[in-house]
Amino acid sequence: MQTFRSDLIAGLSASPKSLSPKWFYDAEGSRLFEQITQLDEYYPTRQEKALLRQTIPLWLDLFGPDAVLVELGSGASAKTRILLDAISDLAAYVPLDISETALEAAARALRRDYPRLDIRPVSGDFESLPNLPDDLPKGRRIGFFPGSTIGNLDHQAAVELLIASRRMLGSDSLFILGIDLIKDRETLLAAYDDRQGVTSAFNMNLLHRANRELGTDFDTDTFRHRAVWNDKEARIEMHLESLKDQNIQLDGQKFLFQAGETLHTENSHKFDRARVQALAEASGWTLREMRISAAPYVALALLQPTE
């Protein structure tokens, strides 16, 4: 909670105001996000699941015997089951997530359904990846980062994460990276501003969480959800826009929002092959293969460490 507090103070003090999307995911935020993934407009989850089912069987020979699957930002591990069902000789699964509650719940469910699999949850976040347990099986490490979550990071942060992942997984590893591709503006905006208002509630929950956990006094009736396509940066941006001039109090400090000013809560960068290639090369990986779904297009990139 102290980190949330210090991040919010820093974000409200900045110009423009911003906050990391990692703070979306309290229990209510996680519930709302799962609801988002079921929406007709939100294509990334269903498109990526279909692509995983098509692609993983084609890559099995590359994984080798006794492989160890390491998933970043595992959450409920929903997509993981596609891999667990496909990789019959997988030796261990290491889910890594910032939420210990989510980790424990996912691990319990997976141990029930995959009783022979060695499951080793590790708590941590993208800003400082932990070391893997020393006593894991010795097979090839397979990194797994689905959901186009890499798109939530700016270029330098994405490079740093991939560098840290290569260090964590080792020189003989592979990395499966889920990415969303650049497409028409209408499809992209609909995915982040659905008709039912679920994404709006998900974004607004950040203010509810701050009120509940940190004692801020956000009046959520005076803010609104905004999704914006930034063509220059090839990203969807999510904002919370103040509808009037107002002060927000936190720890005795006042933070002024002017009418129309926003708290920038998330970026979701979209990619093409050239952007994926540049990201891989900047972080010491080689793009070995890239498979693309049916429209609306998402992709899976298979990376291996550059020799």
mmCIF file of C-alpha atoms in Angstrom:
data_model
loop_
_atom_site.group_PDB
_atom_site.id
_atom_site.type_symbol
_atom_site.label_atom_id
_atom_site.label_comp_id
_atom_site.label_asym_id
_atom_site.label_seq_id
_atom_site.Cartn_x
_atom_site.Cartn_y
_atom_site.Cartn_z
ATOM 1 C CA MET A 1 0.000 0.000 0.000
ATOM 2 C CA GLN A 2 2.888 2.356 0.705
ATOM 3 C CA THR A 3 4.149 1.902 -2.859
ATOM 4 C CA PHE A 4 0.668 2.666 -4.209
ATOM 5 C CA ARG A 5 0.607 5.814 -2.073
ATOM 6 C CA SER A 6 4.012 7.046 -3.222
ATOM 7 C CA ASP A 7 3.230 6.232 -6.877
ATOM 8 C CA LEU A 8 -0.067 8.135 -6.712
ATOM 9 C CA ILE A 9 1.532 11.174 -5.073
ATOM 10 C CA ALA A 10 4.249 11.183 -7.741
ATOM 11 C CA GLY A 11 1.682 10.725 -10.504
ATOM 12 C CA LEU A 12 -0.584 13.518 -9.279
ATOM 13 C CA SER A 13 2.425 15.804 -8.891
ATOM 14 C CA ALA A 14 3.625 15.195 -12.449
ATOM 15 C CA SER A 15 2.672 17.160 -15.534
ATOM 16 C CA PRO A 16 0.837 15.589 -17.235
ATOM 17 C CA LYS A 17 -0.629 13.493 -14.432
ATOM 18 C CA SER A 18 -0.245 9.734 -14.805
ATOM 19 C CA LEU A 19 -0.312 6.451 -12.897
ATOM 20 C CA SER A 20 0.963 2.960 -13.699
ATOM 21 C CA PRO A 21 -1.716 0.503 -14.903
ATOM 22 C CA LYS A 22 -0.429 -2.091 -12.451
ATOM 23 C CA TRP A 23 -2.653 -0.421 -9.835
ATOM 24 C CA PHE A 24 -5.787 -1.408 -11.750
ATOM 25 C CA TYR A 25 -5.641 -4.932 -10.385
ATOM 26 C CA ASP A 26 -7.134 -5.105 -6.925
ATOM 27 C CA ALA A 27 -9.838 -7.766 -6.517
ATOM 28 C CA GLU A 28 -12.517 -5.609 -8.142
ATOM 29 C CA GLY A 29 -10.229 -4.485 -10.942
ATOM 30 C CA SER A 30 -9.279 -8.078 -11.709
ATOM 31 C CA ARG A 31 -12.963 -9.063 -11.754
ATOM 32 C CA LEU A 32 -13.801 -6.233 -14.132
ATOM 33 C CA PHE A 33 -10.922 -7.078 -16.416
ATOM 34 C CA GLU A 34 -12.081 -10.682 -16.678
ATOM 35 C CA GLN A 35 -15.482 -9.273 -17.642
ATOM 36 C CA ILE A 36 -13.822 -7.089 -20.298
ATOM 37 C CA THR A 37 -12.205 -10.140 -21.877
ATOM 38 C CA GLN A 38 -15.693 -11.578 -22.522
ATOM 39 C CA LEU A 39 -16.986 -8.515 -24.383
ATOM 40 C CA ASP A 40 -17.699 -8.693 -28.108
ATOM 41 C CA GLU A 41 -15.645 -5.546 -28.726
ATOM 42 C CA TYR A 42 -12.600 -6.827 -26.850
ATOM 43 C CA TYR A 43 -11.025 -9.064 -29.486
ATOM 44 C CA PRO A 44 -7.460 -9.568 -28.062
ATOM 45 C CA THR A 45 -8.264 -12.383 -25.621
ATOM 46 C CA ARG A 46 -10.313 -14.611 -27.918
ATOM 47 C CA GLN A 47 -8.014 -14.000 -30.896
ATOM 48 C CA GLU A 48 -4.914 -14.836 -28.879
ATOM 49 C CA LYS A 49 -6.464 -17.978 -27.404
ATOM 50 C CA ALA A 50 -7.349 -19.236 -30.884
ATOM 51 C CA LEU A 51 -3.848 -18.439 -32.126
ATOM 52 C CA LEU A 52 -2.249 -20.231 -29.170
ATOM 53 C CA ARG A 53 -4.275 -23.377 -29.909
ATOM 54 C CA GLN A 54 -3.089 -23.288 -33.531
ATOM 55 C CA THR A 55 0.528 -22.362 -32.856
ATOM 56 C CA ILE A 56 1.785 -24.165 -29.737
ATOM 57 C CA PRO A 57 1.545 -27.667 -31.318
ATOM 58 C CA LEU A 58 3.786 -26.382 -34.126
ATOM 59 C CA TRP A 59 6.463 -25.250 -31.650
ATOM 60 C CA LEU A 60 6.506 -28.308 -29.363
ATOM 61 C CA ASP A 61 9.658 -29.807 -30.895
ATOM 62 C CA LEU A 62 11.552 -26.611 -30.046
ATOM 63 C CA PHE A 63 10.737 -26.820 -26.343
ATOM 64 C CA GLY A 64 12.504 -30.136 -25.692
ATOM 65 C CA PRO A 65 11.984 -32.568 -22.805
ATOM 66 C CA ASP A 66 11.368 -31.412 -19.218
ATOM 67 C CA ALA A 67 10.831 -27.780 -20.198
ATOM 68 C CA VAL A 68 9.962 -25.182 -17.558
ATOM 69 C CA LEU A 69 7.221 -22.688 -18.461
ATOM 70 C CA VAL A 70 7.676 -19.272 -16.819
ATOM 71 C CA GLU A 71 4.719 -16.899 -17.212
ATOM 72 C CA LEU A 72 5.009 -13.177 -16.523
ATOM 73 C CA GLY A 73 1.912 -11.476 -15.142
ATOM 74 C CA SER A 74 0.110 -14.796 -14.895
ATOM 75 C CA GLY A 75 -3.100 -13.541 -13.217
ATOM 76 C CA ALA A 76 -5.706 -16.308 -13.319
ATOM 77 C CA SER A 77 -3.503 -18.360 -15.697
ATOM 78 C CA ALA A 78 -6.446 -18.796 -18.097
ATOM 79 C CA LYS A 79 -4.391 -18.905 -21.310
ATOM 80 C CA THR A 80 -1.774 -21.040 -19.610
ATOM 81 C CA ARG A 81 -4.043 -24.062 -19.720
ATOM 82 C CA ILE A 82 -3.774 -24.084 -23.510
ATOM 83 C CA LEU A 83 -0.019 -24.596 -23.137
ATOM 84 C CA LEU A 84 -0.306 -27.050 -20.246
ATOM 85 C CA ASP A 85 -2.684 -29.207 -22.261
ATOM 86 C CA ALA A 86 -0.419 -29.110 -25.328
ATOM 87 C CA ILE A 87 3.008 -29.679 -23.702
ATOM 88 C CA SER A 88 2.621 -33.223 -22.395
ATOM 89 C CA ASP A 89 6.146 -33.525 -20.957
ATOM 90 C CA LEU A 90 6.319 -30.123 -19.272
ATOM 91 C CA ALA A 91 8.348 -30.478 -16.072
ATOM 92 C CA ALA A 92 7.325 -27.332 -14.181
ATOM 93 C CA TYR A 93 5.243 -24.179 -14.375
ATOM 94 C CA VAL A 94 6.354 -20.950 -12.686
ATOM 95 C CA PRO A 95 3.631 -18.271 -12.606
ATOM 96 C CA LEU A 96 4.927 -14.816 -11.700
ATOM 97 C CA ASP A 97 2.527 -12.081 -10.639
ATOM 98 C CA ILE A 98 2.422 -8.976 -8.464
ATOM 99 C CA SER A 99 -0.777 -10.193 -6.744
ATOM 100 C CA GLU A 100 -0.099 -12.942 -4.204
ATOM 101 C CA THR A 101 -3.851 -13.525 -3.893
ATOM 102 C CA ALA A 102 -4.180 -14.174 -7.623
ATOM 103 C CA LEU A 103 -1.095 -16.398 -7.557
ATOM 104 C CA GLU A 104 -2.397 -18.546 -4.719
ATOM 105 C CA ALA A 105 -5.857 -18.925 -6.261
ATOM 106 C CA ALA A 106 -4.457 -19.849 -9.674
ATOM 107 C CA ALA A 107 -1.951 -22.287 -8.190
ATOM 108 C CA ARG A 108 -4.665 -24.067 -6.191
ATOM 109 C CA ALA A 109 -6.854 -24.490 -9.272
ATOM 110 C CA LEU A 110 -3.985 -25.694 -11.437
ATOM 111 C CA ARG A 111 -2.702 -28.171 -8.835
ATOM 112 C CA ARG A 112 -6.187 -29.638 -8.697
ATOM 113 C CA ASP A 113 -6.415 -29.998 -12.474
ATOM 114 C CA TYR A 114 -2.751 -30.888 -13.163
ATOM 115 C CA PRO A 115 -1.746 -32.926 -10.078
ATOM 116 C CA ARG A 116 1.469 -34.280 -11.653
ATOM 117 C CA LEU A 117 2.834 -30.874 -12.645
ATOM 118 C CA ASP A 118 5.379 -29.089 -10.444
ATOM 119 C CA ILE A 119 3.838 -25.625 -9.912
ATOM 120 C CA ARG A 120 6.029 -22.939 -8.309
ATOM 121 C CA PRO A 121 4.333 -19.539 -7.935
ATOM 122 C CA VAL A 122 6.702 -16.600 -7.487
ATOM 123 C CA SER A 123 5.599 -13.142 -6.360
ATOM 124 C CA GLY A 124 7.134 -10.207 -8.191
ATOM 125 C CA ASP A 125 6.554 -7.484 -10.751
ATOM 126 C CA PHE A 126 8.008 -6.356 -14.050
ATOM 127 C CA GLU A 127 10.114 -3.600 -12.518
ATOM 128 C CA SER A 128 12.418 -6.080 -10.770
ATOM 129 C CA LEU A 129 12.040 -9.671 -11.915
ATOM 130 C CA PRO A 130 12.967 -12.159 -9.182
ATOM 131 C CA ASN A 131 15.349 -15.056 -9.643
ATOM 132 C CA LEU A 132 13.829 -18.415 -10.481
ATOM 133 C CA PRO A 133 13.945 -21.133 -7.799
ATOM 134 C CA ASP A 134 17.330 -22.911 -7.790
ATOM 135 C CA ASP A 135 15.895 -26.423 -7.715
ATOM 136 C CA LEU A 136 13.755 -26.296 -10.856
ATOM 137 C CA PRO A 137 14.100 -29.094 -13.423
ATOM 138 C CA LYS A 138 16.960 -28.517 -15.865
ATOM 139 C CA GLY A 139 15.005 -28.419 -19.137
ATOM 140 C CA ARG A 140 14.731 -25.417 -21.413
ATOM 141 C CA ARG A 141 13.111 -22.319 -19.914
ATOM 142 C CA ILE A 142 10.144 -21.077 -21.944
ATOM 143 C CA GLY A 143 9.085 -17.532 -21.127
ATOM 144 C CA PHE A 144 5.418 -16.716 -21.719
ATOM 145 C CA PHE A 145 4.070 -13.162 -21.746
ATOM 146 C CA PRO A 146 0.602 -13.149 -23.337
ATOM 147 C CA GLY A 147 -2.153 -10.576 -23.615
ATOM 148 C CA SER A 148 -0.116 -7.874 -25.344
ATOM 149 C CA THR A 149 0.804 -6.705 -21.834
ATOM 150 C CA ILE A 150 4.170 -5.674 -23.280
ATOM 151 C CA GLY A 151 2.164 -2.910 -24.970
ATOM 152 C CA ASN A 152 1.419 -1.299 -21.601
ATOM 153 C CA LEU A 153 5.106 -0.392 -21.275
ATOM 154 C CA ASP A 154 6.943 2.390 -23.029
ATOM 155 C CA HIS A 155 9.762 1.332 -25.354
ATOM 156 C CA GLN A 156 12.568 1.642 -22.806
ATOM 157 C CA ALA A 157 10.635 -0.187 -20.088
ATOM 158 C CA ALA A 158 9.748 -2.963 -22.563
ATOM 159 C CA VAL A 159 13.412 -3.294 -23.544
ATOM 160 C CA GLU A 160 14.462 -3.449 -19.889
ATOM 161 C CA LEU A 161 11.847 -6.114 -19.148
ATOM 162 C CA LEU A 162 12.986 -8.265 -22.059
ATOM 163 C CA ILE A 163 16.641 -7.857 -21.016
ATOM 164 C CA ALA A 164 15.724 -8.923 -17.455
ATOM 165 C CA SER A 165 13.699 -11.837 -18.815
ATOM 166 C CA ARG A 166 16.631 -13.065 -20.910
ATOM 167 C CA ARG A 167 18.858 -12.882 -17.838
ATOM 168 C CA MET A 168 16.279 -14.714 -15.697
ATOM 169 C CA LEU A 169 15.551 -17.460 -18.251
ATOM 170 C CA GLY A 170 19.096 -18.116 -19.458
ATOM 171 C CA SER A 171 20.958 -18.371 -22.744
ATOM 172 C CA ASP A 172 19.150 -21.487 -24.027
ATOM 173 C CA SER A 173 15.655 -20.139 -23.434
ATOM 174 C CA LEU A 174 12.754 -19.249 -25.690
ATOM 175 C CA PHE A 175 10.190 -16.502 -25.136
ATOM 176 C CA ILE A 176 6.590 -16.480 -26.376
ATOM 177 C CA LEU A 177 5.400 -12.881 -26.605
ATOM 178 C CA GLY A 178 1.757 -11.991 -27.245
ATOM 179 C CA ILE A 179 1.266 -8.736 -29.143
ATOM 180 C CA ASP A 180 -1.620 -6.756 -30.573
ATOM 181 C CA LEU A 181 -1.144 -5.461 -34.094
ATOM 182 C CA ILE A 182 -1.860 -2.016 -35.521
ATOM 183 C CA LYS A 183 -5.308 -1.961 -37.129
ATOM 184 C CA ASP A 184 -8.148 0.420 -37.936
ATOM 185 C CA ARG A 185 -8.920 3.128 -35.377
ATOM 186 C CA GLU A 186 -12.597 2.155 -34.973
ATOM 187 C CA THR A 187 -11.824 -1.444 -33.949
ATOM 188 C CA LEU A 188 -9.160 -0.305 -31.518
ATOM 189 C CA LEU A 189 -11.279 2.372 -29.831
ATOM 190 C CA ALA A 190 -14.286 0.047 -29.471
ATOM 191 C CA ALA A 191 -12.097 -2.484 -27.638
ATOM 192 C CA TYR A 192 -11.193 0.136 -25.001
ATOM 193 C CA ASP A 193 -14.506 1.999 -24.769
ATOM 194 C CA ASP A 194 -17.234 -0.648 -24.916
ATOM 195 C CA ARG A 195 -20.936 0.123 -25.170
ATOM 196 C CA GLN A 196 -21.719 -1.559 -21.844
ATOM 197 C CA GLY A 197 -19.308 0.674 -19.934
ATOM 198 C CA VAL A 198 -17.269 -2.154 -18.410
ATOM 199 C CA THR A 199 -13.951 -0.603 -19.441
ATOM 200 C CA SER A 200 -15.125 2.713 -18.014
ATOM 201 C CA ALA A 201 -15.896 0.999 -14.686
ATOM 202 C CA PHE A 202 -12.489 -0.739 -14.792
ATOM 203 C CA ASN A 203 -10.703 2.574 -15.302
ATOM 204 C CA MET A 204 -12.837 4.383 -12.699
ATOM 205 C CA ASN A 205 -12.163 1.629 -10.155
ATOM 206 C CA LEU A 206 -8.673 3.082 -9.823
ATOM 207 C CA LEU A 207 -10.209 6.134 -8.132
ATOM 208 C CA HIS A 208 -12.437 3.970 -5.931
ATOM 209 C CA ARG A 209 -9.374 1.986 -4.888
ATOM 210 C CA ALA A 210 -7.449 5.157 -4.024
ATOM 211 C CA ASN A 211 -10.378 6.411 -1.931
ATOM 212 C CA ARG A 212 -10.713 3.096 -0.131
ATOM 213 C CA GLU A 213 -7.061 2.249 0.466
ATOM 214 C CA LEU A 214 -5.379 5.660 0.657
ATOM 215 C CA GLY A 215 -8.161 7.964 1.895
ATOM 216 C CA THR A 216 -8.267 10.234 -1.142
ATOM 217 C CA ASP A 217 -11.489 12.125 -1.885
ATOM 218 C CA PHE A 218 -12.026 11.523 -5.611
ATOM 219 C CA ASP A 219 -15.648 12.217 -6.582
ATOM 220 C CA THR A 220 -16.085 9.674 -9.368
ATOM 221 C CA ASP A 221 -19.179 11.504 -10.634
ATOM 222 C CA THR A 222 -16.886 14.333 -11.696
ATOM 223 C CA PHE A 223 -14.536 12.185 -13.784
ATOM 224 C CA ARG A 224 -15.115 10.279 -16.996
ATOM 225 C CA HIS A 225 -13.337 7.511 -18.881
ATOM 226 C CA ARG A 226 -11.624 8.460 -22.147
ATOM 227 C CA ALA A 227 -9.966 6.189 -24.713
ATOM 228 C CA VAL A 228 -7.788 7.906 -27.337
ATOM 229 C CA TRP A 229 -5.866 6.546 -30.345
ATOM 230 C CA ASN A 230 -2.439 8.195 -30.552
ATOM 231 C CA ASP A 231 -1.427 7.568 -34.153
ATOM 232 C CA LYS A 232 2.095 8.988 -33.807
ATOM 233 C CA GLU A 233 2.944 6.615 -30.938
ATOM 234 C CA ALA A 234 0.802 3.727 -32.300
ATOM 235 C CA ARG A 235 -1.005 3.302 -29.016
ATOM 236 C CA ILE A 236 -4.380 3.431 -27.344
ATOM 237 C CA GLU A 237 -4.342 5.683 -24.290
ATOM 238 C CA MET A 238 -6.760 5.459 -21.373
ATOM 239 C CA HIS A 239 -7.426 8.567 -19.314
ATOM 240 C CA LEU A 240 -9.649 9.714 -16.477
ATOM 241 C CA GLU A 241 -10.805 13.225 -17.351
ATOM 242 C CA SER A 242 -11.884 15.761 -14.762
ATOM 243 C CA LEU A 243 -15.222 17.356 -15.658
ATOM 244 C CA LYS A 244 -14.586 20.467 -13.558
ATOM 245 C CA ASP A 245 -11.906 22.366 -11.654
ATOM 246 C CA GLN A 246 -11.320 20.497 -8.398
ATOM 247 C CA ASN A 247 -8.785 19.674 -5.712
ATOM 248 C CA ILE A 248 -7.958 16.117 -4.635
ATOM 249 C CA GLN A 249 -6.561 15.620 -1.138
ATOM 250 C CA LEU A 250 -4.038 12.972 -0.152
ATOM 251 C CA ASP A 251 -1.931 12.966 3.004
ATOM 252 C CA GLY A 252 -2.634 16.637 3.625
ATOM 253 C CA GLN A 253 -1.592 17.648 0.132
ATOM 254 C CA LYS A 254 -3.920 19.169 -2.476
ATOM 255 C CA PHE A 255 -3.658 18.292 -6.153
ATOM 256 C CA LEU A 256 -5.479 20.550 -8.599
ATOM 257 C CA PHE A 257 -7.339 19.148 -11.587
ATOM 258 C CA GLN A 258 -8.548 21.707 -14.088
ATOM 259 C CA ALA A 259 -11.670 20.966 -16.136
ATOM 260 C CA GLY A 260 -10.598 18.745 -19.045
ATOM 261 C CA GLU A 261 -7.319 17.717 -17.400
ATOM 262 C CA THR A 262 -6.694 13.978 -17.251
ATOM 263 C CA LEU A 263 -4.989 11.317 -15.212
ATOM 264 C CA HIS A 264 -3.293 9.120 -17.825
ATOM 265 C CA THR A 265 -3.824 5.556 -16.587
ATOM 266 C CA GLU A 266 -2.707 3.233 -19.381
ATOM 267 C CA ASN A 267 -0.995 2.935 -22.735
ATOM 268 C CA SER A 268 -1.552 -0.037 -24.991
ATOM 269 C CA HIS A 269 1.027 0.056 -27.765
ATOM 270 C CA LYS A 270 0.237 -1.754 -30.994
ATOM 271 C CA PHE A 271 2.874 -3.349 -33.190
ATOM 272 C CA ASP A 272 3.855 -4.448 -36.658
ATOM 273 C CA ARG A 273 6.666 -6.833 -37.570
ATOM 274 C CA ALA A 274 9.265 -4.062 -37.821
ATOM 275 C CA ARG A 275 8.423 -2.793 -34.334
ATOM 276 C CA VAL A 276 8.625 -6.295 -32.846
ATOM 277 C CA GLN A 277 11.951 -6.885 -34.585
ATOM 278 C CA ALA A 278 13.366 -3.609 -33.274
ATOM 279 C CA LEU A 279 12.179 -4.368 -29.725
ATOM 280 C CA ALA A 280 13.748 -7.834 -29.805
ATOM 281 C CA GLU A 281 17.060 -6.633 -31.209
ATOM 282 C CA ALA A 282 17.313 -3.818 -28.659
ATOM 283 C CA SER A 283 16.977 -6.319 -25.803
ATOM 284 C CA GLY A 284 19.256 -9.121 -26.956
ATOM 285 C CA TRP A 285 16.652 -11.387 -28.529
ATOM 286 C CA THR A 286 16.179 -12.594 -32.087
ATOM 287 C CA LEU A 287 12.728 -12.852 -33.630
ATOM 288 C CA ARG A 288 12.675 -16.504 -34.665
ATOM 289 C CA GLU A 289 9.075 -16.665 -35.838
ATOM 290 C CA MET A 290 5.914 -14.549 -35.804
ATOM 291 C CA ARG A 291 2.458 -16.013 -36.301
ATOM 292 C CA ILE A 292 -0.595 -13.847 -36.969
ATOM 293 C CA SER A 293 -4.235 -14.600 -36.197
ATOM 294 C CA ALA A 294 -7.283 -14.100 -38.347
ATOM 295 C CA ALA A 295 -8.730 -10.562 -38.218
ATOM 296 C CA PRO A 296 -8.862 -8.627 -35.934
ATOM 297 C CA TYR A 297 -5.134 -9.354 -36.003
ATOM 298 C CA VAL A 298 -3.000 -10.268 -33.015
ATOM 299 C CA ALA A 299 0.308 -12.136 -33.108
ATOM 300 C CA LEU A 300 2.607 -14.471 -31.209
ATOM 301 C CA ALA A 301 6.309 -13.762 -31.513
ATOM 302 C CA LEU A 302 8.789 -16.518 -30.681
ATOM 303 C CA LEU A 303 12.067 -15.027 -29.460
ATOM 304 C CA GLN A 304 15.400 -16.676 -28.764
ATOM 305 C CA PRO A 305 18.514 -15.108 -27.208
ATOM 306 C CA THR A 306 20.859 -13.534 -29.739
ATOM 307 C CA GLU A 307 24.143 -15.412 -29.863
#
